[in-house]
Tab-separated table of C-alpha atoms in Angstrom:
chain	number	residue	atom	x	y	z
A	346	ASP	CA	-78.684	7.493	34.039
A	347	ALA	CA	-76.946	6.799	30.746
A	348	GLY	CA	-75.160	9.707	29.173
A	349	VAL	CA	-74.628	10.268	25.455
A	350	THR	CA	-73.480	7.141	23.644
A	351	GLN	CA	-71.610	7.225	20.330
A	352	SER	CA	-70.567	4.409	18.034
A	353	PRO	CA	-68.178	3.330	16.765
A	354	THR	CA	-65.307	4.741	18.859
A	355	HIS	CA	-62.754	4.493	16.066
A	356	LEU	CA	-63.074	4.101	12.310
A	357	ILE	CA	-60.693	3.957	9.373
A	358	LYS	CA	-62.056	4.644	5.889
A	359	THR	CA	-60.615	5.128	2.413
A	360	ARG	CA	-60.993	8.323	0.398
A	361	GLY	CA	-64.244	8.357	-1.560
A	362	GLN	CA	-66.060	5.994	0.770
A	363	GLN	CA	-69.126	6.797	2.836
A	364	VAL	CA	-69.439	6.598	6.630
A	365	THR	CA	-72.291	6.573	9.158
A	366	LEU	CA	-71.791	7.570	12.788
A	367	ARG	CA	-74.419	6.968	15.465
A	368	CYS	CA	-75.483	8.764	18.622
A	369	SER	CA	-77.934	7.976	21.400
A	370	PRO	CA	-78.842	11.022	23.493
A	371	LYS	CA	-78.983	11.310	27.245
A	372	SER	CA	-82.278	10.196	28.731
A	373	GLY	CA	-84.776	13.086	28.676
A	374	HIS	CA	-82.945	15.016	25.965
A	375	ASP	CA	-84.705	15.585	22.629
A	376	THR	CA	-82.123	17.629	20.685
A	377	VAL	CA	-78.958	16.267	19.112
A	378	SER	CA	-76.054	18.319	17.763
A	379	TRP	CA	-73.003	17.128	15.848
A	380	TYR	CA	-69.547	18.694	15.965
A	381	GLN	CA	-66.298	18.087	14.103
A	382	GLN	CA	-63.031	18.611	15.960
A	383	ALA	CA	-59.795	18.613	13.979
A	384	LEU	CA	-56.537	18.000	15.817
A	385	GLY	CA	-55.532	20.982	17.930
A	386	GLN	CA	-58.713	22.934	17.275
A	387	GLY	CA	-62.009	23.552	19.002
A	388	PRO	CA	-65.220	21.737	18.038
A	389	GLN	CA	-66.981	23.131	14.956
A	390	PHE	CA	-70.763	22.911	14.670
A	391	ILE	CA	-72.052	20.697	11.840
A	392	PHE	CA	-75.820	20.625	12.430
A	393	GLN	CA	-78.556	20.160	15.002
A	394	TYR	CA	-81.656	17.975	14.946
A	395	TYR	CA	-84.892	18.544	16.822
A	396	GLU	CA	-88.212	16.761	16.275
A	397	GLU	CA	-86.604	14.779	13.451
A	398	GLU	CA	-85.824	17.937	11.483
A	399	GLU	CA	-82.546	19.757	10.867
A	400	ARG	CA	-82.964	22.937	12.915
A	401	GLN	CA	-79.664	24.657	12.237
A	402	ARG	CA	-76.637	23.947	10.083
A	403	GLY	CA	-73.050	25.104	10.221
A	404	ASN	CA	-70.673	25.790	7.352
A	405	PHE	CA	-70.294	22.222	6.098
A	406	PRO	CA	-70.872	20.901	2.560
A	407	ASP	CA	-73.856	18.801	1.543
A	408	ARG	CA	-71.651	15.703	1.786
A	409	PHE	CA	-72.498	15.907	5.469
A	410	SER	CA	-76.064	14.843	6.188
A	411	GLY	CA	-77.945	13.564	9.163
A	412	HIS	CA	-81.074	12.038	10.499
A	413	GLN	CA	-82.939	11.911	13.783
A	414	PHE	CA	-85.206	9.019	14.671
A	415	PRO	CA	-88.451	9.070	16.703
A	416	ASN	CA	-86.528	7.837	19.775
A	417	TYR	CA	-84.282	10.960	19.429
A	418	SER	CA	-81.203	8.990	18.409
A	419	SER	CA	-79.283	10.371	15.451
A	420	GLU	CA	-76.943	9.480	12.617
A	421	LEU	CA	-74.297	11.526	10.851
A	422	ASN	CA	-73.497	10.501	7.282
A	423	VAL	CA	-70.509	11.693	5.316
A	424	ASN	CA	-70.248	10.867	1.604
A	425	ALA	CA	-67.240	10.975	-0.715
A	426	LEU	CA	-64.766	11.108	2.172
A	427	LEU	CA	-61.748	13.385	1.879
A	428	LEU	CA	-58.487	13.214	3.802
A	429	GLY	CA	-59.531	16.481	5.477
A	430	ASP	CA	-62.567	14.787	7.006
A	431	SER	CA	-60.251	13.001	9.426
A	432	ALA	CA	-61.275	14.301	12.845
A	433	LEU	CA	-62.999	13.560	16.121
A	434	TYR	CA	-66.773	13.697	15.647
A	435	LEU	CA	-68.682	14.643	18.768
A	436	CYS	CA	-72.364	14.278	19.450
A	437	ALA	CA	-74.129	16.357	22.095
A	438	SER	CA	-77.655	16.161	23.416
A	439	SER	CA	-79.700	18.813	25.184
A	440	TRP	CA	-83.237	19.627	26.250
A	441	ASP	CA	-84.771	22.999	25.418
A	442	ARG	CA	-81.964	25.375	26.421
A	443	ASP	CA	-80.572	23.191	29.156
A	444	GLY	CA	-76.899	22.396	29.270
A	445	TYR	CA	-75.293	20.246	26.606
A	446	THR	CA	-73.909	16.786	27.357
A	447	PHE	CA	-71.283	15.362	25.021
A	448	GLY	CA	-70.464	11.793	24.090
A	449	SER	CA	-66.955	10.352	23.962
A	450	GLY	CA	-66.757	10.881	20.222
A	451	THR	CA	-65.885	8.851	17.138
A	452	ARG	CA	-62.361	9.221	15.841
A	453	LEU	CA	-62.473	8.978	12.029
A	454	THR	CA	-59.316	8.477	10.011
A	455	VAL	CA	-59.495	8.768	6.223
A	456	VAL	CA	-56.576	7.203	4.331
B	1096	GLY	CA	-72.395	35.058	14.848
B	1097	ILE	CA	-71.193	35.334	18.397
B	1098	GLN	CA	-67.412	35.354	18.945
B	1099	VAL	CA	-65.782	33.616	21.899
B	1100	GLU	CA	-62.171	34.209	22.910
B	1101	GLN	CA	-60.247	32.465	25.669
B	1102	SER	CA	-57.026	33.386	27.405
B	1103	PRO	CA	-54.343	32.396	27.933
B	1104	PRO	CA	-54.004	29.937	25.029
B	1105	ASP	CA	-51.424	27.875	26.930
B	1106	LEU	CA	-50.621	27.556	30.616
B	1107	ILE	CA	-48.011	25.503	32.455
B	1108	LEU	CA	-48.369	25.154	36.215
B	1109	GLN	CA	-46.578	23.330	38.943
B	1110	GLU	CA	-48.750	20.995	40.991
B	1111	GLY	CA	-50.416	22.877	43.829
B	1112	ALA	CA	-50.562	26.229	42.034
B	1113	ASN	CA	-53.740	28.202	41.366
B	1114	SER	CA	-54.881	29.549	38.002
B	1115	THR	CA	-57.558	31.675	36.371
B	1116	LEU	CA	-58.854	31.076	32.849
B	1117	ARG	CA	-60.844	33.759	31.060
B	1118	CYS	CA	-63.590	33.635	28.433
B	1119	ASN	CA	-64.815	36.759	26.620
B	1120	PHE	CA	-67.889	36.737	24.390
B	1121	SER	CA	-69.163	39.318	21.954
B	1122	ASP	CA	-72.917	39.304	22.632
B	1123	SER	CA	-75.482	38.423	25.272
B	1124	VAL	CA	-75.793	34.717	26.025
B	1125	ASN	CA	-78.529	32.376	27.209
B	1126	ASN	CA	-76.154	29.611	28.200
B	1127	LEU	CA	-72.465	29.357	29.041
B	1128	GLN	CA	-70.662	26.144	29.832
B	1129	TRP	CA	-67.091	25.282	30.795
B	1130	PHE	CA	-65.741	21.950	29.587
B	1131	HIS	CA	-62.568	19.994	30.250
B	1132	GLN	CA	-61.397	17.852	27.356
B	1133	ASN	CA	-59.278	14.950	28.535
B	1134	PRO	CA	-56.486	13.346	26.478
B	1135	TRP	CA	-58.963	10.817	25.068
B	1136	GLY	CA	-61.179	13.566	23.648
B	1137	GLN	CA	-64.054	13.358	26.098
B	1138	LEU	CA	-65.651	16.745	26.781
B	1139	ILE	CA	-66.586	16.803	30.440
B	1140	ASN	CA	-69.040	19.442	31.567
B	1141	LEU	CA	-67.628	21.421	34.499
B	1142	PHE	CA	-70.184	24.193	34.896
B	1143	TYR	CA	-73.426	25.396	33.374
B	1144	ILE	CA	-73.190	29.063	34.327
B	1145	PRO	CA	-74.960	31.721	32.225
B	1146	SER	CA	-74.594	34.109	35.173
B	1147	GLY	CA	-73.423	34.198	38.771
B	1148	THR	CA	-70.908	32.071	40.648
B	1149	LYS	CA	-70.693	28.321	41.228
B	1150	GLN	CA	-68.198	26.098	43.009
B	1151	ASN	CA	-67.443	22.417	42.737
B	1152	GLY	CA	-64.548	21.239	44.880
B	1153	ARG	CA	-61.308	22.860	43.732
B	1154	LEU	CA	-63.029	24.467	40.763
B	1155	SER	CA	-65.197	27.542	40.684
B	1156	ALA	CA	-66.606	29.750	37.958
B	1157	THR	CA	-68.034	33.235	37.692
B	1158	THR	CA	-69.939	34.738	34.774
B	1159	VAL	CA	-70.576	38.488	34.580
B	1160	ALA	CA	-73.132	38.517	31.785
B	1161	THR	CA	-73.453	42.320	31.657
B	1162	GLU	CA	-69.706	42.627	30.983
B	1163	ARG	CA	-69.599	39.578	28.693
B	1164	TYR	CA	-66.976	37.469	30.371
B	1165	SER	CA	-66.583	34.360	32.466
B	1166	LEU	CA	-63.731	33.129	34.653
B	1167	LEU	CA	-62.781	29.597	35.645
B	1168	TYR	CA	-60.678	29.229	38.784
B	1169	ILE	CA	-58.609	26.130	39.475
B	1170	SER	CA	-57.095	25.912	42.939
B	1171	SER	CA	-54.402	23.518	44.172
B	1172	SER	CA	-53.930	22.126	40.678
B	1173	GLN	CA	-53.226	18.424	40.143
B	1174	THR	CA	-51.680	16.589	37.199
B	1175	THR	CA	-55.121	15.179	36.392
B	1176	ASP	CA	-56.269	18.754	35.673
B	1177	SER	CA	-54.128	18.748	32.527
B	1178	GLY	CA	-55.959	18.986	29.224
B	1179	VAL	CA	-57.820	21.617	27.246
B	1180	TYR	CA	-60.459	23.837	28.816
B	1181	PHE	CA	-63.201	25.169	26.569
B	1182	CYS	CA	-65.775	27.843	27.158
B	1183	ALA	CA	-68.919	27.485	25.012
B	1184	VAL	CA	-71.894	29.802	24.694
B	1185	LEU	CA	-75.427	29.801	23.369
B	1186	GLY	CA	-76.222	33.314	22.214
B	1187	GLY	CA	-79.315	35.204	21.090
B	1188	THR	CA	-81.711	33.183	18.953
B	1189	ALA	CA	-79.087	30.650	17.967
B	1190	SER	CA	-79.639	27.069	18.991
B	1191	LYS	CA	-76.024	25.985	18.507
B	1192	LEU	CA	-73.316	26.026	21.140
B	1193	THR	CA	-70.302	28.075	19.967
B	1194	PHE	CA	-66.902	27.122	21.369
B	1195	GLY	CA	-64.006	29.327	22.272
B	1196	THR	CA	-60.434	28.753	21.190
B	1197	GLY	CA	-59.538	26.806	24.317
B	1198	THR	CA	-56.816	26.987	26.980
B	1199	ARG	CA	-54.309	24.136	27.031
B	1200	LEU	CA	-53.246	23.462	30.624
B	1201	GLN	CA	-50.288	21.344	31.634
B	1202	VAL	CA	-49.722	20.640	35.313
B	1203	THR	CA	-46.260	19.337	36.176
B	1204	LEU	CA	-44.901	17.662	39.299
């Protein structure tokens, strides 16, 4: 049973560029959440997608946007990258209010 | 929103020692999970425990929902237990998982 898959694992981008991160949920899970984790801190909630709609959003600017596809997979897009966007981006999937399963993350470095 | 605090923030143990990590939360919860984050960043689910007690090998966890806290017990610690332990909760009508501040554990030989 495949867990949560994220791609790419590492990424280096230049300030001002745009980036797209991808996530495939665990089999049977229909909800995808995205988190940002800066070095030395806990994960911070970005947003959650359910039935292809954004269900809840954290305190992140509109530069952060997402999408969920009919097969439940999801993308996180970040526009106009800033140095402060450098972080580990984690995707989690869940079903109803079942436990969350996290992927291995994408480490984004903005230079 | 719900607040989650963990203690202690840092812990250094000698291999073979036991430890207790605590998680306090400010409101009733529908879900509580303990995670271990390894040095590569992977968040590994240890327990899904909104209430009661569970055990898995050398690890066990207890959540007392009425008193708004959870405990994670690590017995006979090993160097591979090193990393950061997070408590995360799903509270009230919220659909997002809120993380605590984490406990950084280092197990030495």
